[in-house]
Amino acid sequence: MQYGHFDDANREYVITTPKTPLPWINYLGSEAFFSLCSNTAGGYSFYRDAKLRRITRYRYNDTPTDSNGRYFYIKDGETVWNPGWQPTRTPLDFYECRHGMGYTVISGAKNGVSARQQIFVPVGDSCEIDRLILKNESGATKTLQVYSYVEFCLWNAVDDSTNFQRNFSTGEVEAEGSAIYHKTEYRERRDHYAFWAVNAPLDGFDTSRDAFLGAYRSNASPEVVEQGHCTNSVAHGWAPVGVHQINVTLAPGESRSLIFVLGYIENPAQEKWAAPGVINKAKAKAMMARYATDAQVDGALESLKAHWTNLLSTYSVKSGDEKLDRMVNIWNQYQCMVTFNMSRSASYYESGTGRGMGFRDSCQDLLGFVHLIPARARERILDIAATQFPDGSAYHQYQPLTKKGNLDIGSGFNDDPLWLIAAVSAYLRETGDFSILDEQVDFDNDPALARPLMEHLRRSFNYTLTHLGPHGLPLIGRADWNDCLNLNCFSETPGESFQTTGPSEGPVAESVFIAGMFVKYGREYADICDHLGLDDEAAQVRAAVVQMEQAILGPGWDGAWFRRAYDAAGNPVGSSECEEGQIYIEPQGMCVMAGVGVEDGQAVRALQSVAERLDTKYGIVLLQPAYTRYHLELGEISSYPPGYKENAGIFCHNNPWVSCAETVVGHGDRAFEIYKKTCPAYIENISEIHRTEPYVYSQMVAGIDAATFGEAKNSWLTGTAAWTFVDVSQYILGVQPTLDGLRIDPCIPHAMDGFTLRRVYRGATYEITVDNAAHVEKGVAAVTVNGQAVAGQVLPLAPAGTTVQVAVTMG
Ligand code: BGC
Ligand code: NOJ
């Protein structure tokens, strides 16, 4: 069953009922001002940091679901309705929501009046625009009242939802003209305020939530709207809101647009005040003036669309499979931008108040983003690397506003350092910009400890090398990629964090997954050394990698698959010797991607075991058999009911690893089959089972052991976006950035005749045609560039600004 459909020409998903199984959201903004916006106009906004600079308030896990946002109430006689249905939930005569690239348009109609709410964050500005276009579609004059509604958050979202003894007394606003200014704490240390303004004279306003809603009411039935006039309330403490009342009379066929701006302003300390107690509104007024007319808003929307057209033109394919094309060309790359911006901080599942930016998450997000805006990837790499400790280990998370490592969670996740190599290597392969390696970057955010970025990579590699366990495999620390495999935790106290309990450095528990990473990214690090002429270092690195491969194929090999780990007692995890959890997905994907066991058949055998033991119709589960009881020695993984999350859920993030791995051994049919199983566009028609948005990936789909097999959770913020883009763009379609140029090595279903692809790379455009008349799954028989044969599969670098025609014949 579907609740809408794709509109590829407009790069939109069109939702045709407000009653989607879960709120289906979009992200607006991709620089500093961000808004989350659901298909019923729910959601919230923040500036840079969802914890420290929250602009509007949201109640997670509230009932009814998703009942706070930017709302317009339209009062027509005694009927009150919202264009997006919520919060009044008055049945509509027409409803549609179009989620596009950085904008959302919600249209509703009731009793002969239509309302279109266009919502977006303009490129280069710190505000959300909400344009409301009303039209009288009836034959009689309509006299309407329109009320806008946003609820302000008192900046720090944690304090806002916990410290009521203080914050019920701090709220402050100013109302002037058609703008409401939210200035809580501006009197003291803050230098920022927000405003909610409209480009029309008001018939009233409210800034006190209690005055607007009335006692013991919800936003489903505000008293002011019922009574038909605002009270011009000024909030003192409690809950400041922004409400405008505008009375509108429309002749038959007449329409009217109202432009609302939710803005965020910072003032320098010496320019905070216009008069004692009166905020300096100059910048706010200038911002309002930028969006005062329809022509200005149209222009801003056009710029946003042009911005996305430009970004998405970097990589686009025509394959003859419309689902593949729409994911590669539109939604997968779009989600990569969102995960790059948010990491795992703010979604409808991540409250924005817990995790900041994850070290490993951000490094992986970069893999799917670096081709879009390399300059931002560069900046991110330098920020992340600055949170690394001098010994090469790393803070597991950092706060985006301060860019400082998060002490609450600390370090000890022993895969983290190697992800830095992965990210930098991806950046170098994309851009060829080796100057980044010379950048002086702090350790532990301390400028006194700054060293060139190359030294950070070296310490990353050496950290693993100097933290090996009894089998010569890397020590796992608190956990590796699988945050729930806590082999040094041994928690028996309810509520204790699995990620921070126990010694971070157990001397015994080892990870085969990190070993696979060490081989893959160790090789990439050696390539970087080669490029810099560091021959001795390259040779040492390669020798350590070979030794690690041997450890994987020795104690890391279980006979038919790669083991997952050794626990703190030295017992294998993910082995046929285990009672539960005999085989895990992660080492199969990572080790084969690294090339381990490809020569001698272990790689193919491991992937066969995945197909036999872990595959389901909705994707590959993380492990089998699921843990049915709590295993003290394994930690959080066994805390989940069987089939959910890391305990044998279909963790979408590592499905592409196995798909990539299948291409390494030449299985194009299987790689694509795996790709399709979790790919949103291919499972749109089971939206009633899947439940999350059919245009983006979710972190997890309930596995075969779960009662709700096939049900997804945690949509949007997942490393799945980046890894799937890497899988489909580099491993399946086979256009791979290397340090020397683009390498072409497709691995596709044999039935595919070929495809054409446009790739902008280091300033040049490559128009690539792949011909698979031979109907093979992998193998390149010939390559020409502008008609000239090329030896090998790496294309010569074309000068920036030029376009070259590349013809690839598979066979
Ligand atoms: C989740 C993991 C997550 C970890 C750290 C766990 O509860 O299951 O997916 O990585 O928390 O935040
Ligand atoms: C989600 C976390 O954000 C990520 O860092 C981790 O690798 C996965 N969960 C698996 O536990």
Coordinates of C-alpha atoms in Angstrom, one line a residue, residues 86-328:
Q86 CA -3.1 19.0 12.2
P87 CA -3.6 20.2 14.9
T88 CA -7.4 20.7 14.5
R89 CA -7.7 17.5 12.4
T90 CA -10.8 18.9 10.8
P91 CA -11.4 16.7 7.8
L92 CA -10.3 18.3 4.6
D93 CA -11.9 18.3 1.1
F94 CA -8.4 18.1 -0.4
Y95 CA -5.0 17.4 1.0
E96 CA -1.5 17.1 -0.5
C97 CA 2.0 17.4 0.8
R98 CA 5.0 17.7 -1.6
H99 CA 8.4 17.2 0.0
G100 CA 11.0 18.5 -2.3
M101 CA 14.7 19.4 -2.2
G102 CA 14.9 21.7 0.8
Y103 CA 11.2 22.8 0.7
T104 CA 7.8 21.4 1.5
V105 CA 4.5 22.5 0.1
I106 CA 1.3 21.5 1.9
S107 CA -2.0 22.2 0.3
G108 CA -5.4 21.8 1.9
A109 CA -8.9 22.9 0.9
K110 CA -12.2 23.2 2.8
N111 CA -15.6 24.6 2.0
G112 CA -14.5 26.3 -1.2
V113 CA -11.3 27.8 0.2
S114 CA -7.9 26.4 -0.8
A115 CA -4.7 27.1 1.2
R116 CA -1.1 26.4 0.1
Q117 CA 1.7 26.6 2.7
Q118 CA 5.1 26.8 1.1
I119 CA 7.9 26.2 3.6
F120 CA 11.6 26.5 3.0
V121 CA 14.9 27.8 4.3
P122 CA 16.5 30.2 1.8
V123 CA 20.1 29.5 0.7
G124 CA 22.5 31.7 2.6
D125 CA 20.0 33.0 5.2
S126 CA 19.0 32.1 8.7
C127 CA 15.3 31.9 8.5
E128 CA 12.3 29.8 7.5
I129 CA 9.8 31.2 5.1
D130 CA 6.2 30.1 5.3
R131 CA 4.2 31.5 2.5
L132 CA 0.4 31.0 2.8
I133 CA -1.6 31.4 -0.4
L134 CA -5.3 31.4 0.1
K135 CA -7.8 31.2 -2.7
N136 CA -11.5 31.5 -2.7
E137 CA -12.6 28.7 -5.1
S138 CA -16.3 29.2 -4.3
G139 CA -18.9 31.4 -6.0
A140 CA -19.5 33.6 -2.9
T141 CA -17.4 36.1 -1.0
K142 CA -15.5 34.5 1.9
T143 CA -14.7 36.3 5.1
L144 CA -11.9 34.4 6.9
Q145 CA -9.8 34.8 9.9
V146 CA -6.2 33.5 9.7
Y147 CA -4.2 32.8 12.8
S148 CA -0.5 31.8 12.6
Y149 CA 1.0 29.8 15.5
V150 CA 4.6 28.8 16.5
E151 CA 5.7 28.0 20.0
F152 CA 9.1 29.3 21.0
C153 CA 11.7 27.1 22.7
L154 CA 13.8 28.8 25.4
W155 CA 17.0 28.0 23.5
N156 CA 18.6 25.2 25.4
A157 CA 16.3 22.3 24.6
V158 CA 17.3 20.2 27.6
D159 CA 16.8 23.1 30.1
D160 CA 13.5 24.0 28.3
S161 CA 12.0 20.6 28.9
T162 CA 13.4 20.0 32.4
N163 CA 14.2 23.1 34.4
F164 CA 10.7 24.5 34.8
Q165 CA 11.4 26.1 38.2
R166 CA 13.6 28.6 36.4
N167 CA 12.3 28.8 32.9
F168 CA 8.7 29.4 33.8
S169 CA 10.0 32.8 34.8
T170 CA 12.5 33.7 32.1
G171 CA 10.4 34.0 28.9
E172 CA 10.4 37.4 27.3
V173 CA 9.0 38.9 24.1
E174 CA 8.5 42.1 22.3
A175 CA 5.7 42.8 19.8
E176 CA 6.2 45.5 17.3
G177 CA 4.4 46.1 14.1
S178 CA 3.7 42.7 12.5
A179 CA 6.5 41.0 14.2
I180 CA 6.8 39.1 17.5
Y181 CA 10.3 38.9 18.9
H182 CA 11.4 36.1 21.2
K183 CA 14.2 37.4 23.4
T184 CA 14.4 35.1 26.4
E185 CA 17.8 35.5 28.2
Y186 CA 18.8 38.3 25.8
R187 CA 18.9 40.6 28.8
E188 CA 21.8 38.6 30.2
R189 CA 24.4 36.6 28.3
R190 CA 22.7 35.8 25.0
D191 CA 23.3 37.9 21.9
H192 CA 20.6 36.2 19.8
Y193 CA 16.9 36.4 19.4
A194 CA 14.2 34.9 17.1
F195 CA 11.2 36.5 15.5
W196 CA 8.0 35.5 13.7
A197 CA 6.8 38.2 11.4
V198 CA 4.3 38.6 8.5
N199 CA 4.2 41.0 5.6
A200 CA 0.7 42.3 6.4
P201 CA -0.9 44.5 9.0
L202 CA -2.4 42.6 12.0
D203 CA -5.8 42.4 13.4
G204 CA -4.3 41.1 16.6
F205 CA -1.6 39.0 18.1
D206 CA -0.8 36.8 21.0
T207 CA 2.5 35.9 22.6
S208 CA 1.3 34.0 25.6
R209 CA 0.5 30.4 25.0
D210 CA -2.0 30.3 27.9
A211 CA -3.8 33.4 26.5
F212 CA -4.0 31.9 23.0
L213 CA -5.0 28.3 23.9
G214 CA -7.0 29.0 27.1
A215 CA -6.7 27.0 30.3
Y216 CA -6.6 23.2 29.9
R217 CA -6.8 23.3 26.1
S218 CA -4.5 22.0 23.4
N219 CA -3.5 23.6 20.1
A220 CA -6.3 21.5 18.6
S221 CA -8.9 24.0 19.8
P222 CA -7.4 27.4 20.8
E223 CA -9.8 29.5 22.7
V224 CA -8.8 32.7 20.8
V225 CA -9.6 31.1 17.5
E226 CA -12.9 29.9 18.9
Q227 CA -13.8 33.4 20.1
G228 CA -12.6 35.0 17.0
H229 CA -10.1 37.6 18.3
C230 CA -6.6 37.7 19.7
T231 CA -6.0 39.2 23.1
N232 CA -2.7 41.0 22.3
S233 CA -1.1 39.2 25.2
V234 CA 2.5 39.8 26.2
A235 CA 4.2 36.8 27.7
H236 CA 6.0 37.2 31.0
G237 CA 7.6 33.9 31.7
W238 CA 5.6 30.7 31.0
A239 CA 5.4 29.8 27.4
P240 CA 6.0 32.4 24.7
V241 CA 4.4 31.8 21.4
G242 CA 4.0 33.8 18.1
V243 CA 0.4 34.2 16.9
H244 CA -0.8 36.7 14.3
Q245 CA -4.4 37.3 13.4
I246 CA -5.2 38.5 9.9
N247 CA -8.8 38.9 8.7
V248 CA -9.1 38.2 5.0
T249 CA -12.0 38.9 2.7
L250 CA -11.8 37.1 -0.7
A251 CA -14.1 37.7 -3.6
P252 CA -14.9 34.6 -5.7
G253 CA -11.8 33.5 -7.5
E254 CA -9.6 35.9 -5.5
S255 CA -6.4 34.9 -3.9
R256 CA -4.1 36.4 -1.3
S257 CA -0.6 35.5 -0.2
L258 CA 0.8 36.1 3.2
I259 CA 4.6 35.8 3.8
F260 CA 5.7 34.7 7.3
V261 CA 9.3 34.7 8.3
L262 CA 10.7 32.8 11.3
G263 CA 14.1 34.4 11.7
Y264 CA 17.2 34.0 13.9
I265 CA 19.4 37.0 14.5
E266 CA 22.7 37.6 16.3
N267 CA 23.9 41.0 17.4
P268 CA 27.4 42.0 18.5
A269 CA 27.6 42.7 22.3
Q270 CA 27.8 46.5 21.9
E271 CA 24.9 46.6 19.5
K272 CA 22.4 44.5 21.4
W273 CA 20.0 47.3 22.4
A274 CA 18.1 50.0 20.6
A275 CA 17.1 51.5 23.9
P276 CA 17.2 50.2 27.5
G277 CA 15.3 46.9 27.4
V278 CA 14.5 47.2 23.7
I279 CA 16.3 44.9 21.4
N280 CA 18.1 46.1 18.3
K281 CA 15.9 45.0 15.5
A282 CA 17.8 46.3 12.5
K283 CA 19.0 43.0 11.2
A284 CA 15.6 41.4 11.8
K285 CA 13.9 44.2 9.8
A286 CA 16.5 43.8 7.0
M287 CA 15.7 40.1 6.9
M288 CA 12.0 40.7 6.7
A289 CA 12.6 43.2 3.9
R290 CA 14.4 40.4 1.9
Y291 CA 11.1 38.4 1.9
A292 CA 8.5 41.1 1.8
T293 CA 7.1 40.4 -1.7
D294 CA 6.0 37.4 -3.7
A295 CA 8.6 38.2 -6.3
Q296 CA 11.3 38.0 -3.6
V297 CA 10.0 34.7 -2.3
D298 CA 9.7 33.2 -5.8
G299 CA 13.3 34.3 -6.4
A300 CA 14.5 32.6 -3.2
L301 CA 12.7 29.4 -4.1
E302 CA 14.2 29.5 -7.6
S303 CA 17.7 29.9 -6.1
L304 CA 17.1 27.0 -3.8
K305 CA 16.0 24.8 -6.8
A306 CA 19.0 25.9 -8.8
H307 CA 21.3 25.1 -5.9
W308 CA 20.0 21.5 -5.8
T309 CA 20.0 21.1 -9.6
N310 CA 23.7 22.1 -9.5
L311 CA 24.5 19.8 -6.6
L312 CA 22.7 16.8 -8.0
S313 CA 24.3 17.2 -11.4
T314 CA 27.6 16.0 -10.0
Y315 CA 26.5 12.4 -10.2
S316 CA 23.5 11.2 -12.3
V317 CA 22.6 8.0 -14.1
K318 CA 20.2 6.9 -16.7
S319 CA 19.8 3.2 -16.4
G320 CA 16.3 2.4 -17.7
D321 CA 15.2 1.5 -14.2
E322 CA 13.3 4.5 -12.9
K323 CA 13.5 3.4 -9.3
L324 CA 17.3 3.1 -9.5
D325 CA 17.5 6.5 -11.2
R326 CA 15.4 8.3 -8.7
M327 CA 17.3 7.0 -5.7
V328 CA 20.7 7.7 -7.2

